[in-house]
Amino acid sequence: MTNTALQVTGVTKYFGGLAALDGVEAAIDAGKISAIIGPNGAGKTTLFNLITGVYPFTVGEISYQGTSLKKLPAHKRTQMGIARTFQNILLFPHMTCLENVMVGQHTRSRYGFFEAALRLPKSRKEEEAVNLKAMKYLNLAGLGMKAEQDAMSLPLGQQKLLAVARALASEPSLLLLDEPGAGLNKLEKMELSDLIRRIREMGITVLLVEHDMELVMGLAEWIFVLDSGKKIAEGTASQIQRDPKVISAYLGEEVEYVES
Amino acid sequence: MMNVERLQRFNWRPVAIGFLLVLLLLMPFNWFMGQYTTLLVFIGLHTMVTVGLCLLLGYTGQVSLGQAAFYGLGAYFSAVLSKTYGVNPWLAMIIGAIATGTFAYVIAYPIFRLKGNYLAMATLGLGIIMYVLFRQMAQYTGGPDGMGGIPQLAIGSFVFDTPFKRYYLVWFFCLSILLLSQNIVNSRTGRALRAIHGSEAASASLGINVAQFKMKIFVLAAVYASLAGSLFVHHLSFVNPQPFGFLGSVMIVVMAVVGGLASIWGAIFGAAMVRILSDELLLRFGELDIVIYGLILMLVMIFTPEGLFVRLKSYYRRWQTGRLGEVEL
């Protein structure tokens, strides 16, 4: 018996007249690595944005650990333990790597304007703890040496790792990774897979959207396949690879082309 | 080798700050810069307003072209309450700050639904509306002619009745605000503000309540401006709408830009440069002064978008590291 961390029920999202998501159902198991795959425009990132509160959803239900996310703004979902990275990374420029990760600790520290302005002991104590924790997550991503460097000065691969470290610093129980492998070379992808496995070992549920099949098949224990806003299949890597619907969604056009 | 280490380890910061403090302490004396005391008071007042804009624009990335409105609100609350209604000036100042902060809080909700150019337009409109109100509500504000005879601030029997005394009062407030702001910037809150500047989506995904932080910093900037406004009217014993119009807001933006938007202490530099320029040099240009401000703004944005003060600081750093390099050789 596995625990369901995230339950997606009948979620539909229209942009204009177009259904980006059409009645999607998914149950993401706690403590596992799951993946959402599908051709371009399948609605993968839209689903991510609905889960993390970038867009509101009106039709259907998404609940996390039994609590509905419908009315929660994005920042409250982070407090519940949902963290994410972005396809276009979105690091904070003009801030060091360490500061970027320290922002991730925002919800795990409390002190506000008043304590900060007067530098009360509470603020200093928390600041020290935040610094230590941020360093820990930076080291986890193998970026400890880069702590004082400007985040934007890192090469793409390390920027992606930094974004993961930043999301981890919010101490989530569910981590959503939006195309973490895009634009990385083989070595960087290996580092990334390694990091994702270590994250799973920390007991964090991982859900990723990814185009790179090698990466997905090597990592994911459960895979959802979306096509044109609908879920067309789910299962383990080997089940998915044999599923005729998946094959036609990905290869249908190409097979016809070869035949003609 | 020993020398190099000592050079590197020697921290000039406290020395520089100490020097500046002594300078600030001695400047209003007659044998030093006594004839400029009034100018120095104005620099202090404008620094207070500018720091607020630096926090809002430089750190949080939210533009406001109407900061002079909050400066004016503080000024008129103090003037009207203390003169017309005989309220204690200190109490009037506190009421003014609270009222201005509340006003900022109320308008923050609709105004921060806007971004970028639209936010700029909305704050510009706010500034213009407030200016018109200051002029037109003549039965309270004295209209375009202004009102005089505003009582002095006093602590017990010690009255701040000379520019010399008020200089210390204003700079006490100014330095306190700079220090508080510096602490805010180097904190969890400051990081959140800079993160919002970098990416609102990413900030929200890390649990930062973006709307709330924008609102808080807007209110803080308004309160800074309001306090400066209150000190301003008690300094002059007179108030009219002129400093709180569009030109006033533009001056504040120029000060923030010259000082370096993301630099707390740069605000002093920016306020000093612009005030000296406007009070000592631009008088002979008359109405053309806004052209000069526009030119400065353009030139700074083109050549040193990080701010003149910040650029000078980085030149100094480079010069210093270059010097260290030579020693090492």
mmCIF file of N, CA, C and O in Angstrom, chain B residues 180-244:
data_model
loop_
_atom_site.group_PDB
_atom_site.id
_atom_site.type_symbol
_atom_site.label_atom_id
_atom_site.label_comp_id
_atom_site.label_asym_id
_atom_site.label_seq_id
_atom_site.Cartn_x
_atom_site.Cartn_y
_atom_site.Cartn_z
ATOM 1 N N LEU B 180 18.519 51.790 9.847
ATOM 2 C CA LEU B 180 17.416 50.827 9.827
ATOM 3 C C LEU B 180 17.294 50.198 8.437
ATOM 4 O O LEU B 180 17.137 48.984 8.303
ATOM 5 N N SER B 181 17.395 51.034 7.412
ATOM 6 C CA SER B 181 17.242 50.537 6.045
ATOM 7 C C SER B 181 18.364 49.579 5.690
ATOM 8 O O SER B 181 18.147 48.546 5.054
ATOM 9 N N GLN B 182 19.578 49.947 6.119
ATOM 10 C CA GLN B 182 20.728 49.082 5.872
ATOM 11 C C GLN B 182 20.487 47.708 6.507
ATOM 12 O O GLN B 182 20.751 46.675 5.895
ATOM 13 N N ASN B 183 19.973 47.703 7.724
ATOM 14 C CA ASN B 183 19.701 46.433 8.403
ATOM 15 C C ASN B 183 18.619 45.633 7.685
ATOM 16 O O ASN B 183 18.709 44.409 7.585
ATOM 17 N N ILE B 184 17.603 46.334 7.201
ATOM 18 C CA ILE B 184 16.531 45.632 6.484
ATOM 19 C C ILE B 184 17.078 44.992 5.218
ATOM 20 O O ILE B 184 16.790 43.837 4.905
ATOM 21 N N VAL B 185 17.917 45.752 4.512
ATOM 22 C CA VAL B 185 18.458 45.244 3.250
ATOM 23 C C VAL B 185 19.287 43.977 3.470
ATOM 24 O O VAL B 185 19.220 43.030 2.695
ATOM 25 N N ASN B 186 20.059 43.970 4.566
ATOM 26 C CA ASN B 186 20.905 42.803 4.840
ATOM 27 C C ASN B 186 20.187 41.771 5.682
ATOM 28 O O ASN B 186 20.739 41.263 6.651
ATOM 29 N N SER B 187 18.946 41.473 5.352
ATOM 30 C CA SER B 187 18.205 40.532 6.177
ATOM 31 C C SER B 187 17.348 39.646 5.298
ATOM 32 O O SER B 187 17.368 39.745 4.081
ATOM 33 N N ARG B 188 16.594 38.799 5.964
ATOM 34 C CA ARG B 188 15.653 37.933 5.262
ATOM 35 C C ARG B 188 14.709 38.777 4.399
ATOM 36 O O ARG B 188 14.446 38.454 3.246
ATOM 37 N N THR B 189 14.234 39.889 4.981
ATOM 38 C CA THR B 189 13.340 40.772 4.242
ATOM 39 C C THR B 189 14.031 41.348 3.006
ATOM 40 O O THR B 189 13.468 41.367 1.919
ATOM 41 N N GLY B 190 15.273 41.821 3.197
ATOM 42 C CA GLY B 190 16.006 42.408 2.084
ATOM 43 C C GLY B 190 16.221 41.404 0.961
ATOM 44 O O GLY B 190 16.105 41.742 -0.224
ATOM 45 N N ARG B 191 16.531 40.173 1.346
ATOM 46 C CA ARG B 191 16.700 39.128 0.326
ATOM 47 C C ARG B 191 15.402 38.916 -0.430
ATOM 48 O O ARG B 191 15.400 38.769 -1.648
ATOM 49 N N ALA B 192 14.292 38.893 0.313
ATOM 50 C CA ALA B 192 12.994 38.684 -0.335
ATOM 51 C C ALA B 192 12.718 39.822 -1.317
ATOM 52 O O ALA B 192 12.251 39.587 -2.435
ATOM 53 N N LEU B 193 13.049 41.052 -0.918
ATOM 54 C CA LEU B 193 12.812 42.196 -1.800
ATOM 55 C C LEU B 193 13.623 42.067 -3.084
ATOM 56 O O LEU B 193 13.120 42.266 -4.184
ATOM 57 N N ARG B 194 14.899 41.713 -2.927
ATOM 58 C CA ARG B 194 15.746 41.585 -4.115
ATOM 59 C C ARG B 194 15.283 40.426 -4.982
ATOM 60 O O ARG B 194 15.377 40.465 -6.206
ATOM 61 N N ALA B 195 14.790 39.371 -4.320
ATOM 62 C CA ALA B 195 14.283 38.224 -5.075
ATOM 63 C C ALA B 195 13.074 38.638 -5.912
ATOM 64 O O ALA B 195 12.962 38.267 -7.081
ATOM 65 N N ILE B 196 12.189 39.447 -5.313
ATOM 66 C CA ILE B 196 11.006 39.920 -6.048
ATOM 67 C C ILE B 196 11.449 40.718 -7.271
ATOM 68 O O ILE B 196 10.900 40.583 -8.357
ATOM 69 N N HIS B 197 12.494 41.539 -7.086
ATOM 70 C CA HIS B 197 13.056 42.293 -8.197
ATOM 71 C C HIS B 197 13.513 41.345 -9.302
ATOM 72 O O HIS B 197 13.285 41.562 -10.478
ATOM 73 N N GLY B 198 14.169 40.243 -8.907
ATOM 74 C CA GLY B 198 14.719 39.293 -9.874
ATOM 75 C C GLY B 198 13.646 38.527 -10.617
ATOM 76 O O GLY B 198 13.667 38.448 -11.846
ATOM 77 N N SER B 199 12.718 37.922 -9.885
ATOM 78 C CA SER B 199 11.651 37.164 -10.528
ATOM 79 C C SER B 199 10.514 36.959 -9.546
ATOM 80 O O SER B 199 10.688 36.316 -8.513
ATOM 81 N N GLU B 200 9.363 37.516 -9.889
ATOM 82 C CA GLU B 200 8.215 37.380 -8.983
ATOM 83 C C GLU B 200 7.724 35.941 -8.936
ATOM 84 O O GLU B 200 7.339 35.442 -7.881
ATOM 85 N N ALA B 201 7.746 35.265 -10.091
ATOM 86 C CA ALA B 201 7.270 33.875 -10.122
ATOM 87 C C ALA B 201 8.146 32.993 -9.242
ATOM 88 O O ALA B 201 7.649 32.209 -8.431
ATOM 89 N N ALA B 202 9.473 33.155 -9.379
ATOM 90 C CA ALA B 202 10.379 32.337 -8.578
ATOM 91 C C ALA B 202 10.245 32.690 -7.092
ATOM 92 O O ALA B 202 10.280 31.799 -6.235
ATOM 93 N N SER B 203 10.066 33.966 -6.787
ATOM 94 C CA SER B 203 9.909 34.372 -5.386
ATOM 95 C C SER B 203 8.680 33.704 -4.773
ATOM 96 O O SER B 203 8.748 33.158 -3.671
ATOM 97 N N ALA B 204 7.574 33.758 -5.505
ATOM 98 C CA ALA B 204 6.342 33.157 -4.996
ATOM 99 C C ALA B 204 6.522 31.653 -4.821
ATOM 100 O O ALA B 204 6.053 31.070 -3.853
ATOM 101 N N SER B 205 7.263 31.042 -5.735
ATOM 102 C CA SER B 205 7.461 29.588 -5.654
ATOM 103 C C SER B 205 8.314 29.213 -4.445
ATOM 104 O O SER B 205 8.336 28.063 -4.029
ATOM 105 N N LEU B 206 9.020 30.185 -3.871
ATOM 106 C CA LEU B 206 9.815 29.900 -2.679
ATOM 107 C C LEU B 206 9.101 30.367 -1.419
ATOM 108 O O LEU B 206 9.684 30.439 -0.346
ATOM 109 N N GLY B 207 7.829 30.711 -1.567
ATOM 110 C CA GLY B 207 7.028 31.016 -0.390
ATOM 111 C C GLY B 207 7.009 32.483 0.000
ATOM 112 O O GLY B 207 6.574 32.835 1.094
ATOM 113 N N ILE B 208 7.505 33.367 -0.879
ATOM 114 C CA ILE B 208 7.476 34.796 -0.565
ATOM 115 C C ILE B 208 6.122 35.370 -0.977
ATOM 116 O O ILE B 208 5.690 35.181 -2.108
ATOM 117 N N ASN B 209 5.487 36.047 -0.053
ATOM 118 C CA ASN B 209 4.210 36.694 -0.348
ATOM 119 C C ASN B 209 4.501 38.009 -1.063
ATOM 120 O O ASN B 209 4.696 39.055 -0.437
ATOM 121 N N VAL B 210 4.558 37.930 -2.389
ATOM 122 C CA VAL B 210 5.053 39.049 -3.196
ATOM 123 C C VAL B 210 4.233 40.315 -2.956
ATOM 124 O O VAL B 210 4.778 41.385 -2.693
ATOM 125 N N ALA B 211 2.914 40.181 -3.026
ATOM 126 C CA ALA B 211 2.053 41.363 -2.886
ATOM 127 C C ALA B 211 2.270 42.028 -1.533
ATOM 128 O O ALA B 211 2.340 43.255 -1.422
ATOM 129 N N GLN B 212 2.398 41.204 -0.482
ATOM 130 C CA GLN B 212 2.540 41.766 0.856
ATOM 131 C C GLN B 212 3.864 42.514 1.026
ATOM 132 O O GLN B 212 3.909 43.586 1.627
ATOM 133 N N PHE B 213 4.940 41.956 0.466
ATOM 134 C CA PHE B 213 6.234 42.620 0.597
ATOM 135 C C PHE B 213 6.255 43.946 -0.153
ATOM 136 O O PHE B 213 6.788 44.933 0.330
ATOM 137 N N LYS B 214 5.644 43.965 -1.347
ATOM 138 C CA LYS B 214 5.583 45.219 -2.107
ATOM 139 C C LYS B 214 4.824 46.261 -1.305
ATOM 140 O O LYS B 214 5.235 47.417 -1.211
ATOM 141 N N MET B 215 3.719 45.827 -0.714
ATOM 142 C CA MET B 215 2.894 46.749 0.052
ATOM 143 C C MET B 215 3.677 47.282 1.250
ATOM 144 O O MET B 215 3.696 48.494 1.498
ATOM 145 N N LYS B 216 4.360 46.393 1.969
ATOM 146 C CA LYS B 216 5.087 46.820 3.166
ATOM 147 C C LYS B 216 6.168 47.841 2.829
ATOM 148 O O LYS B 216 6.336 48.828 3.545
ATOM 149 N N ILE B 217 6.897 47.585 1.757
ATOM 150 C CA ILE B 217 8.012 48.478 1.443
ATOM 151 C C ILE B 217 7.487 49.815 0.925
ATOM 152 O O ILE B 217 8.084 50.860 1.160
ATOM 153 N N PHE B 218 6.349 49.769 0.258
ATOM 154 C CA PHE B 218 5.692 51.002 -0.212
ATOM 155 C C PHE B 218 5.282 51.847 0.991
ATOM 156 O O PHE B 218 5.506 53.069 1.025
ATOM 157 N N VAL B 219 4.710 51.199 1.990
ATOM 158 C CA VAL B 219 4.297 51.900 3.208
ATOM 159 C C VAL B 219 5.521 52.470 3.926
ATOM 160 O O VAL B 219 5.524 53.619 4.361
ATOM 161 N N LEU B 220 6.580 51.672 4.012
ATOM 162 C CA LEU B 220 7.792 52.134 4.694
ATOM 163 C C LEU B 220 8.352 53.379 4.004
ATOM 164 O O LEU B 220 8.696 54.368 4.661
ATOM 165 N N ALA B 221 8.422 53.328 2.669
ATOM 166 C CA ALA B 221 8.944 54.479 1.915
ATOM 167 C C ALA B 221 8.063 55.700 2.145
ATOM 168 O O ALA B 221 8.565 56.822 2.290
ATOM 169 N N ALA B 222 6.749 55.487 2.209
ATOM 170 C CA ALA B 222 5.823 56.594 2.438
ATOM 171 C C ALA B 222 6.041 57.202 3.827
ATOM 172 O O ALA B 222 6.013 58.421 3.999
ATOM 173 N N VAL B 223 6.270 56.340 4.826
ATOM 174 C CA VAL B 223 6.488 56.834 6.192
ATOM 175 C C VAL B 223 7.797 57.625 6.272
ATOM 176 O O VAL B 223 7.849 58.702 6.882
ATOM 177 N N TYR B 224 8.852 57.133 5.634
ATOM 178 C CA TYR B 224 10.117 57.891 5.585
ATOM 179 C C TYR B 224 9.856 59.289 5.014
ATOM 180 O O TYR B 224 10.303 60.296 5.561
ATOM 181 N N ALA B 225 9.144 59.325 3.881
ATOM 182 C CA ALA B 225 8.890 60.599 3.207
ATOM 183 C C ALA B 225 8.057 61.505 4.098
ATOM 184 O O ALA B 225 8.295 62.710 4.179
ATOM 185 N N SER B 226 7.077 60.912 4.787
ATOM 186 C CA SER B 226 6.205 61.694 5.657
ATOM 187 C C SER B 226 6.996 62.328 6.806
ATOM 188 O O SER B 226 6.813 63.511 7.121
ATOM 189 N N LEU B 227 7.878 61.538 7.416
ATOM 190 C CA LEU B 227 8.705 62.082 8.505
ATOM 191 C C LEU B 227 9.555 63.236 7.990
ATOM 192 O O LEU B 227 9.672 64.284 8.639
ATOM 193 N N ALA B 228 10.138 63.040 6.803
ATOM 194 C CA ALA B 228 10.951 64.112 6.217
ATOM 195 C C ALA B 228 10.097 65.352 5.983
ATOM 196 O O ALA B 228 10.535 66.478 6.254
ATOM 197 N N GLY B 229 8.862 65.147 5.511
ATOM 198 C CA GLY B 229 7.963 66.270 5.266
ATOM 199 C C GLY B 229 7.669 67.039 6.541
ATOM 200 O O GLY B 229 7.671 68.278 6.559
ATOM 201 N N SER B 230 7.423 66.294 7.628
ATOM 202 C CA SER B 230 7.142 66.947 8.912
ATOM 203 C C SER B 230 8.333 67.791 9.364
ATOM 204 O O SER B 230 8.174 68.953 9.763
ATOM 205 N N LEU B 231 9.530 67.210 9.292
ATOM 206 C CA LEU B 231 10.722 67.950 9.703
ATOM 207 C C LEU B 231 10.915 69.180 8.819
ATOM 208 O O LEU B 231 11.346 70.238 9.277
ATOM 209 N N PHE B 232 10.574 69.005 7.548
ATOM 210 C CA PHE B 232 10.716 70.094 6.568
ATOM 211 C C PHE B 232 9.893 71.324 6.965
ATOM 212 O O PHE B 232 10.404 72.442 6.991
ATOM 213 N N VAL B 233 8.603 71.117 7.318
ATOM 214 C CA VAL B 233 7.789 72.296 7.638
ATOM 215 C C VAL B 233 8.196 72.929 8.961
ATOM 216 O O VAL B 233 8.102 74.139 9.123
ATOM 217 N N HIS B 234 8.662 72.107 9.900
ATOM 218 C CA HIS B 234 9.087 72.698 11.169
ATOM 219 C C HIS B 234 10.415 73.421 11.008
ATOM 220 O O HIS B 234 10.743 74.316 11.771
ATOM 221 N N HIS B 235 11.168 73.012 9.986
ATOM 222 C CA HIS B 235 12.422 73.698 9.699
ATOM 223 C C HIS B 235 12.136 75.080 9.100
ATOM 224 O O HIS B 235 12.693 76.078 9.541
ATOM 225 N N LEU B 236 11.234 75.130 8.115
ATOM 226 C CA LEU B 236 10.973 76.396 7.436
ATOM 227 C C LEU B 236 9.933 77.246 8.146
ATOM 228 O O LEU B 236 9.814 78.436 7.857
ATOM 229 N N SER B 237 9.125 76.636 9.028
ATOM 230 C CA SER B 237 7.952 77.284 9.631
ATOM 231 C C SER B 237 6.969 77.730 8.563
ATOM 232 O O SER B 237 6.158 78.629 8.775
ATOM 233 N N PHE B 238 7.101 77.164 7.409
ATOM 234 C CA PHE B 238 6.287 77.597 6.273
ATOM 235 C C PHE B 238 6.121 76.405 5.333
ATOM 236 O O PHE B 238 6.998 75.549 5.241
ATOM 237 N N VAL B 239 4.972 76.363 4.665
ATOM 238 C CA VAL B 239 4.788 75.305 3.673
ATOM 239 C C VAL B 239 3.941 75.822 2.520
ATOM 240 O O VAL B 239 2.999 76.593 2.729
ATOM 241 N N ASN B 240 4.350 75.477 1.298
ATOM 242 C CA ASN B 240 3.470 75.671 0.144
ATOM 243 C C ASN B 240 3.596 74.437 -0.752
ATOM 244 O O ASN B 240 4.476 73.600 -0.535
ATOM 245 N N PRO B 241 2.720 74.282 -1.744
ATOM 246 C CA PRO B 241 2.693 73.018 -2.487
ATOM 247 C C PRO B 241 3.890 72.804 -3.412
ATOM 248 O O PRO B 241 4.120 71.686 -3.853
ATOM 249 N N GLN B 242 4.649 73.856 -3.692
ATOM 250 C CA GLN B 242 5.663 73.800 -4.742
ATOM 251 C C GLN B 242 6.631 72.593 -4.656
ATOM 252 O O GLN B 242 6.839 71.917 -5.661
ATOM 253 N N PRO B 243 7.189 72.268 -3.472
ATOM 254 C CA PRO B 243 8.166 71.158 -3.485
ATOM 255 C C PRO B 243 7.531 69.782 -3.696
ATOM 256 O O PRO B 243 8.251 68.811 -3.877
ATOM 257 N N PHE B 244 6.191 69.706 -3.652
ATOM 258 C CA PHE B 244 5.547 68.387 -3.657
ATOM 259 C C PHE B 244 4.885 68.068 -4.995
ATOM 260 O O PHE B 244 4.076 67.155 -5.109
#
